Coordinates of C-alpha atoms and ligand atoms in Angstrom, one line a residue:
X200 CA 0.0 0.0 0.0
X201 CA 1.2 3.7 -0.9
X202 CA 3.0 5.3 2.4
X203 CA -0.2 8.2 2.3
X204 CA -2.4 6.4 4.4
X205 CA -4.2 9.7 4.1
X206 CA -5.2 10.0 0.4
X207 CA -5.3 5.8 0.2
X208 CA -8.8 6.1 1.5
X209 CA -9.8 9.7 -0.5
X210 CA -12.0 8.9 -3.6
X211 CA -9.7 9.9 -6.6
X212 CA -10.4 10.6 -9.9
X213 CA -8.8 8.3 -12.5
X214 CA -10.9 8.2 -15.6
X215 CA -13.5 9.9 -17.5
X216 CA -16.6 7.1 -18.0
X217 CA -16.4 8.0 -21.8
X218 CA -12.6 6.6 -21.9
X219 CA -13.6 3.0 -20.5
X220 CA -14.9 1.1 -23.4
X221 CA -15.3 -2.6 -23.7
X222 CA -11.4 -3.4 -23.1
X223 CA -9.7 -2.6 -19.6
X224 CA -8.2 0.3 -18.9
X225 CA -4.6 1.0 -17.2
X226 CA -4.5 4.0 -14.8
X227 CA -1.8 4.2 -11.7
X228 CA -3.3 5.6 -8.8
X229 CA -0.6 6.9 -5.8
X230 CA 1.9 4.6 -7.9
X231 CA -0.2 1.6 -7.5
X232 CA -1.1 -0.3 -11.1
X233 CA -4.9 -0.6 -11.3
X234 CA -7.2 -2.1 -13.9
X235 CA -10.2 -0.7 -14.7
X236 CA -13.2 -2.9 -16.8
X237 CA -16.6 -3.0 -17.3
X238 CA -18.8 -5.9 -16.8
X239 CA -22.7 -5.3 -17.6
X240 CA -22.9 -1.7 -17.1
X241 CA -20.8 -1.4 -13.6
X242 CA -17.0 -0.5 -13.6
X243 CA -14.5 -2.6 -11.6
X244 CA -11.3 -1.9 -10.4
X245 CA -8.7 -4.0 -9.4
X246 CA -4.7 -4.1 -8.5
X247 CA -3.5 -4.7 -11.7
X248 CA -1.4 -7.7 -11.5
X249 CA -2.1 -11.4 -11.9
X250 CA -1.8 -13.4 -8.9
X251 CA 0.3 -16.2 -10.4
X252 CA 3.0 -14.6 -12.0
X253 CA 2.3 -10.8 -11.8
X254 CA 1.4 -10.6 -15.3
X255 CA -0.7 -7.1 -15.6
X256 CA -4.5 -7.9 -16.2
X257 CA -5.2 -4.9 -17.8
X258 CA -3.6 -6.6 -20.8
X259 CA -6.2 -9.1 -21.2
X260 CA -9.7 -9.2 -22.0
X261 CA -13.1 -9.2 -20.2
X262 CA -14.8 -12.2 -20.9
X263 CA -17.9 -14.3 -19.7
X264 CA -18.2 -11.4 -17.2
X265 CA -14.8 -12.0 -16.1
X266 CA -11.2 -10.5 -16.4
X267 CA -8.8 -13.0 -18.3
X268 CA -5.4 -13.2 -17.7
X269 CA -3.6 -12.4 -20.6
X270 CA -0.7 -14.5 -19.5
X271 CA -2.3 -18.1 -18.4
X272 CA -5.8 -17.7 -18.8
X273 CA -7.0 -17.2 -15.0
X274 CA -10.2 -16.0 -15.3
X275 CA -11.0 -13.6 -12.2
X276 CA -15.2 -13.0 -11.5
X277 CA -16.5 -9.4 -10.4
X278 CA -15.6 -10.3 -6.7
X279 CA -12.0 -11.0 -8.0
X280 CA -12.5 -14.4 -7.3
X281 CA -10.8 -17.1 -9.7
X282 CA -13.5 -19.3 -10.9
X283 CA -11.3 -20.7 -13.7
X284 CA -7.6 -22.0 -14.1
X285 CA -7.4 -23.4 -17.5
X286 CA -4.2 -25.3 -16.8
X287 CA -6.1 -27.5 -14.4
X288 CA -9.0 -30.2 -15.0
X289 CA -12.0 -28.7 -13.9
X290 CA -13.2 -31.3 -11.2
X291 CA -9.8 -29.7 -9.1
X292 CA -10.4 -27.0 -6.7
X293 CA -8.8 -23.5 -7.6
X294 CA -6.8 -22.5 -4.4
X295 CA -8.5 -20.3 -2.2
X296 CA -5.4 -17.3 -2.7
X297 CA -5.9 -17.5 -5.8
X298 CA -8.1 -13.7 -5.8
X299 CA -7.2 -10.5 -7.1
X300 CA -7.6 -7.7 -5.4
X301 CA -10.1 -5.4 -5.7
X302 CA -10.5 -1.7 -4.2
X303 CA -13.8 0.2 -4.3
X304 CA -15.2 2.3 -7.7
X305 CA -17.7 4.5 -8.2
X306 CA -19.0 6.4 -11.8
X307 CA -19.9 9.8 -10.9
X308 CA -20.6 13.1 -12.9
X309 CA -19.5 10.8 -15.8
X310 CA -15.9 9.8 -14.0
X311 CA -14.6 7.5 -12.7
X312 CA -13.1 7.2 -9.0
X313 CA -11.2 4.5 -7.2
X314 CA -10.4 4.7 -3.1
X315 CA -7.3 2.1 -2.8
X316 CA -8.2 0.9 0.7
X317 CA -9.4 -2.7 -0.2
X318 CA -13.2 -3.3 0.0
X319 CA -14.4 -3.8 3.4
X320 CA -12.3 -1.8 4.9
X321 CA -13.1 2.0 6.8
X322 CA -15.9 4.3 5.7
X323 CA -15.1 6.0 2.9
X324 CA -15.9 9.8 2.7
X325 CA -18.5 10.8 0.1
X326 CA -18.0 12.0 -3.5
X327 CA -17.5 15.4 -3.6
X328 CA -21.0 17.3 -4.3
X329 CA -20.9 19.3 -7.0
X330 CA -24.4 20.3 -8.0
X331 CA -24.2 21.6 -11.6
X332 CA -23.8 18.7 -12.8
X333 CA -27.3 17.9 -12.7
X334 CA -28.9 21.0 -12.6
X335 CA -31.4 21.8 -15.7
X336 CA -29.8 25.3 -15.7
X337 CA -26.4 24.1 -16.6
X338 CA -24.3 22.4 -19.2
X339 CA -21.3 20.7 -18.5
X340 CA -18.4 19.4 -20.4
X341 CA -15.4 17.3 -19.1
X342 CA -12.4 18.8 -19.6
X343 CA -9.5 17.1 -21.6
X344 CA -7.6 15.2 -19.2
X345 CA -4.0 16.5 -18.6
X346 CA -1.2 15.2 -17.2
X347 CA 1.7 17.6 -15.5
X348 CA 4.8 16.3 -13.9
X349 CA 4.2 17.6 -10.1
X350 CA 3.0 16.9 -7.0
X351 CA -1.1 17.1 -6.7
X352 CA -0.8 19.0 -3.9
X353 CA 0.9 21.8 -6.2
X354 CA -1.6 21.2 -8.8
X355 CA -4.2 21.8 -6.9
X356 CA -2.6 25.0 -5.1
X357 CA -2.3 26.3 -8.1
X358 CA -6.2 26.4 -9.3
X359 CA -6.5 28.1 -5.6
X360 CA -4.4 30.6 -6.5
X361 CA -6.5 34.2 -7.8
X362 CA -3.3 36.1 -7.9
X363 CA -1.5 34.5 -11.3
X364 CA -4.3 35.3 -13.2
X365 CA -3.3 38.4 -14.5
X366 CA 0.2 37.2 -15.3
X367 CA 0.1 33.5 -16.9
X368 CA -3.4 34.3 -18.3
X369 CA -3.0 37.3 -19.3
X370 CA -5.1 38.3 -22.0
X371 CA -7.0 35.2 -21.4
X372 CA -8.5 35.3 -17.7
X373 CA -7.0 38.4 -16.5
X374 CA -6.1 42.1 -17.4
X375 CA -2.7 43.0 -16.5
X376 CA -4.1 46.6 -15.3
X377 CA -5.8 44.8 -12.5
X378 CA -3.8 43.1 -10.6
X379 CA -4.3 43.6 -7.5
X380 CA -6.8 41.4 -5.1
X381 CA -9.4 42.8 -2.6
X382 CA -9.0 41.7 1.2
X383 CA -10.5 38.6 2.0
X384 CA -11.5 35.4 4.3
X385 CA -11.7 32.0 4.0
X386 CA -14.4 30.6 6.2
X387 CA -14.3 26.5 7.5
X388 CA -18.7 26.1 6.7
X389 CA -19.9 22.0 6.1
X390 CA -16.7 20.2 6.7
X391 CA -14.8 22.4 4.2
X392 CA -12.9 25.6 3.2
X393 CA -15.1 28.3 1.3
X394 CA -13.3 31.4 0.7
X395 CA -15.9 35.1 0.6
X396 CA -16.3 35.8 -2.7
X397 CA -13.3 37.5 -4.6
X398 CA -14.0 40.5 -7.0
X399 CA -11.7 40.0 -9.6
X400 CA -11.8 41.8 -13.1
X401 CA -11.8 39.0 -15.2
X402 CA -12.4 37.3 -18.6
X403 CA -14.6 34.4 -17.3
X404 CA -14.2 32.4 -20.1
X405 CA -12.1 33.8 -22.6
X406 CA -15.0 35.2 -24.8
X407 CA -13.6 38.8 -24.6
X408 CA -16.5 40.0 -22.0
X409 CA -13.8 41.8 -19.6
X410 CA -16.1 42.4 -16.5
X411 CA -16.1 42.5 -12.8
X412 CA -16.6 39.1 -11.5
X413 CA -16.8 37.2 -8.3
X414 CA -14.6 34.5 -7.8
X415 CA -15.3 31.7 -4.6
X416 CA -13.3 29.2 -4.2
X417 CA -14.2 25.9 -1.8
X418 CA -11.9 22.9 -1.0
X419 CA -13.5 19.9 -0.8
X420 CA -10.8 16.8 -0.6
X421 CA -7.2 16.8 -0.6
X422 CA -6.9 16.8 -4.5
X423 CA -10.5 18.2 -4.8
X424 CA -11.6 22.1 -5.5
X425 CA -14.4 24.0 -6.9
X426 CA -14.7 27.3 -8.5
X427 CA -17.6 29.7 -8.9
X428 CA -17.3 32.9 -10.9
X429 CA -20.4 34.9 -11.1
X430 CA -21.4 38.0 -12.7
X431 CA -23.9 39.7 -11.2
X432 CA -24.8 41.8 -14.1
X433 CA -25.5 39.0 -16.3
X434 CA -26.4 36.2 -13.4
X435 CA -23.7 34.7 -15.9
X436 CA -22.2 31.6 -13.7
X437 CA -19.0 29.5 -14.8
X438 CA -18.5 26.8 -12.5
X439 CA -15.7 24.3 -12.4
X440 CA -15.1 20.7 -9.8
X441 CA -11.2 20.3 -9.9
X442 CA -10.2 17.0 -9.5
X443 CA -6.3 15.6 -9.4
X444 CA -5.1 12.4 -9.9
X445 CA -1.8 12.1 -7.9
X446 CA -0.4 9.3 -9.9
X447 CA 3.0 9.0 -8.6
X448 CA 4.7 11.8 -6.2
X449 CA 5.7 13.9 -9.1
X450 CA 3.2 13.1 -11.9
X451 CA -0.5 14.1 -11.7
X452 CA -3.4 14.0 -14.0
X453 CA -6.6 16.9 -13.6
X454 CA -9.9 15.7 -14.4
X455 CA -12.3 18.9 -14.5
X456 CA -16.0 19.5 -15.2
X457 CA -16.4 22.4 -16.5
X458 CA -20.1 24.8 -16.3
X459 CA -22.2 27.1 -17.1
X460 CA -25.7 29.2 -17.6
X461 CA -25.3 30.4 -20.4
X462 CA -24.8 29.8 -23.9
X463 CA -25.7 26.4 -23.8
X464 CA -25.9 26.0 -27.4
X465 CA -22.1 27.0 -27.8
X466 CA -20.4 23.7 -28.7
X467 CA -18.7 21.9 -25.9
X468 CA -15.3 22.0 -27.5
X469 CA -14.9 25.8 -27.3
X470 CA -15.0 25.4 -23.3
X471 CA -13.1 22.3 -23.4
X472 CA -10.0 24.0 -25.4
X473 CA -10.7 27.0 -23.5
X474 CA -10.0 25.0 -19.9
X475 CA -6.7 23.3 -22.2
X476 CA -5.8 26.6 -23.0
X477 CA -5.3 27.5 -19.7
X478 CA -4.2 24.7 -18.1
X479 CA -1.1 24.5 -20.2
X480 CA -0.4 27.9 -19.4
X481 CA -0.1 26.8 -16.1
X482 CA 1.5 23.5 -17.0
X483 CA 5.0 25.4 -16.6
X484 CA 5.1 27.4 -13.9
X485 CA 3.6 24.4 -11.9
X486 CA 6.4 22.1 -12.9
X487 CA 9.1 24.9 -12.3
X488 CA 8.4 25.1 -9.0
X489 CA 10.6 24.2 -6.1
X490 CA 10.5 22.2 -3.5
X491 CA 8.8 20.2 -5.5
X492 CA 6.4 19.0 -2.6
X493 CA 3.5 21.8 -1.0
X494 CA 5.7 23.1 2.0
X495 CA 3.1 22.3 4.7
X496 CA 5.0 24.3 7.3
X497 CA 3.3 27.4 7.0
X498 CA 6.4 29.7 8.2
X499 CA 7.9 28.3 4.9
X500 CA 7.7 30.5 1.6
X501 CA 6.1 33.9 2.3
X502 CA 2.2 34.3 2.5
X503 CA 0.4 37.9 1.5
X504 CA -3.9 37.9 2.5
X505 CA -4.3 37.4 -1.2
X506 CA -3.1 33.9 -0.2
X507 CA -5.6 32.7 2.0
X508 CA -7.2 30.3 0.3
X509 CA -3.8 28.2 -0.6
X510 CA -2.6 28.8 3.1
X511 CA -5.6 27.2 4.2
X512 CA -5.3 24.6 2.2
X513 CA -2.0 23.8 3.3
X514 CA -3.1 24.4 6.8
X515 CA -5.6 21.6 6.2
X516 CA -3.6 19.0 4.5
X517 CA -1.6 19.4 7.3
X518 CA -4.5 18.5 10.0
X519 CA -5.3 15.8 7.4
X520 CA -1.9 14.2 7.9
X521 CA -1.5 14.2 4.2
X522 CA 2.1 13.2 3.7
X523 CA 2.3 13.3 0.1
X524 CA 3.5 15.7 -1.8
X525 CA 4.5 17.9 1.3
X526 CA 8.1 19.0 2.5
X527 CA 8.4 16.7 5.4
X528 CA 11.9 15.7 6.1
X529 CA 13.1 18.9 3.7
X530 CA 11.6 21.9 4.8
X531 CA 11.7 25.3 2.3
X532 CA 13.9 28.0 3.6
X533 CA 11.7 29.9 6.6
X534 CA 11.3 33.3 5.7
Ligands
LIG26 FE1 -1.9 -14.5 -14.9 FE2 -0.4 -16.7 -15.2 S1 0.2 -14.7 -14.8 S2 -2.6 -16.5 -15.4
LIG27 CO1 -3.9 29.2 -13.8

């Protein structure tokens, strides 16, 4: 099991449903292999490796409502249970180890997430809510999904962070004449961060509209966040859920839903290259940064009040326990 006890039992995203078709489907989750397959209508997901000789199930098939082996044939049933060893005449009884193992899965919002603690064991937490997705006001579109070499705690800090807008999206999010950020709080309200709303001259979506908008951020999970811009000249909303993938310590893959109001007739792939857009703008400032790892120590790196919403999300990985992707061991020079 991955070292982070922490985020082995957080519900992370690690596919969207429209990338699982009839074959399985590789994805590494907190550097752990995992197969993903579906078998009538439900997604599965286990460790991906065979139990005989480590062979990687994902490179087989799904079959009689099984995962086959590509290796020897096992044939492992839904409960990852081997109910067939070819090798062996079927009157002989298949060896009780003889399982794979399988950790819990759930298709939300039209993704897929995956909590490595093996079935059975402690509550998990529930999915983040995110209640565009089903609201008859709203369309949304699933981001491309995009893979940056860094540690999801920085990935996520980083779509926390209101201040960069006016310098690496420039032109596209924000106006380099306003750059600077209005006092404000971040308030703990239902088991989570919400920061007051943030007035922020913005482009909300890179249609040209330059407007004062309010921005609220509210962070759900450790790898989790949501955004809300709204204009309230328009009653325009742009909504986003954030979610990160921390596939190994220094390579993470964002999954985002992506909403809004209004021109719901626009096609989909406008606001799904408008959200790649972006991200790769961020793409290289996030991997440039150093340490690596979120410094959770908070006298580490220097904080200004347009911060608050990234110190308290260090602030709560920290009361989490979340060991991965922070600085402990190799603290950043205290300031
Ligand atoms: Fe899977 Fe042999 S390695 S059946
Ligand atoms: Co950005």
């Amino acid at each position: 099991m991955f070292k982070d006890t922490v985020l082995a039992k957080e519900w992370l995203p690690v596919a969207y449903s429209q990338d699982l078709g009839a074959d399985p489907l590789a994805v590494k989750v907190l550097e752990e292999r995992v197969v993903l397959f579906r078998v009538r209508g439900a997604i599965k997901a286990f460790k991906d490796l065979c139990i005989h000789r480590g062979a990687a199930l994902s490179l087989g098939k799904v079959k009689d409502d099984c995962i086959v082996c590509p290796y020897h044939g096992w044939e492992y049933n839904v409960d990852g249970q081997c109910k067939k060893i070819p090798q062996q005449p079927p009157n002989r009884a298949i060896p009780l180890k003889a399982k794979a193992i399988v950790y819990q899965c759930r298709e939300v919002y039209g993704m897929i997430w995956v909590r490595l603690s093996e079935q059975g064991s402690d509550a998990a937490e529930p999915l983040p809510y995110y209640e565009e997705y089903n609201h008859p006001s709203f369309k949304t579109v699933h981001a491309y999904a995009h893979t940056m070499n860094a540690a999801a705690p920085r990935v996520v800090e980083n779509f926390l962070d209101v201040s960069h807008l006016a310098f690496v999206h420039e032109g596209s999010l924000g106006h380099p004449d306003y750059t600077e950020i209005p006092d404000y709080k971040v308030n703990w309200r239902d088991n989570h961060y919400v920061s007051d709303e943030i007035e922020v001259y913005a482009d909300a979506d890179g249609t040209g509209n330059w407007s004062t908008i309010y921005y609220t951020f509210e962070i759900l999970r450790p790898t989790v966040a949501r955004l809300k811009k709204v204009n309230y000249q328009t009653n325009e909303i742009f909504s986003m859920l954030f979610a990160v993938l921390p596939q190994e310590q220094l390579k993470s893959t964002v999954f985002a839903l992506v909403s809004r109001n209004y021109e719901l007739d626009k096609p989909d792939e406008y606001f799904q290259e408008f959200q790649q857009l972006i991200i790769e703008q961020d793409t290289g400032i996030v991997e440039s940064q150093k340490p690596e790892e979120l410094p959770l120590d908070l006298q580490a790196e220097l904080h200004l009040n347009p911060d608050r919403v990234s110190i308290a999300y260090r602030k709560w990985l920290g009361e989490l326990g979340v060991e991965f992707g922070s600085d402990v061991g190799r603290k950043a020079k205290t300031i």
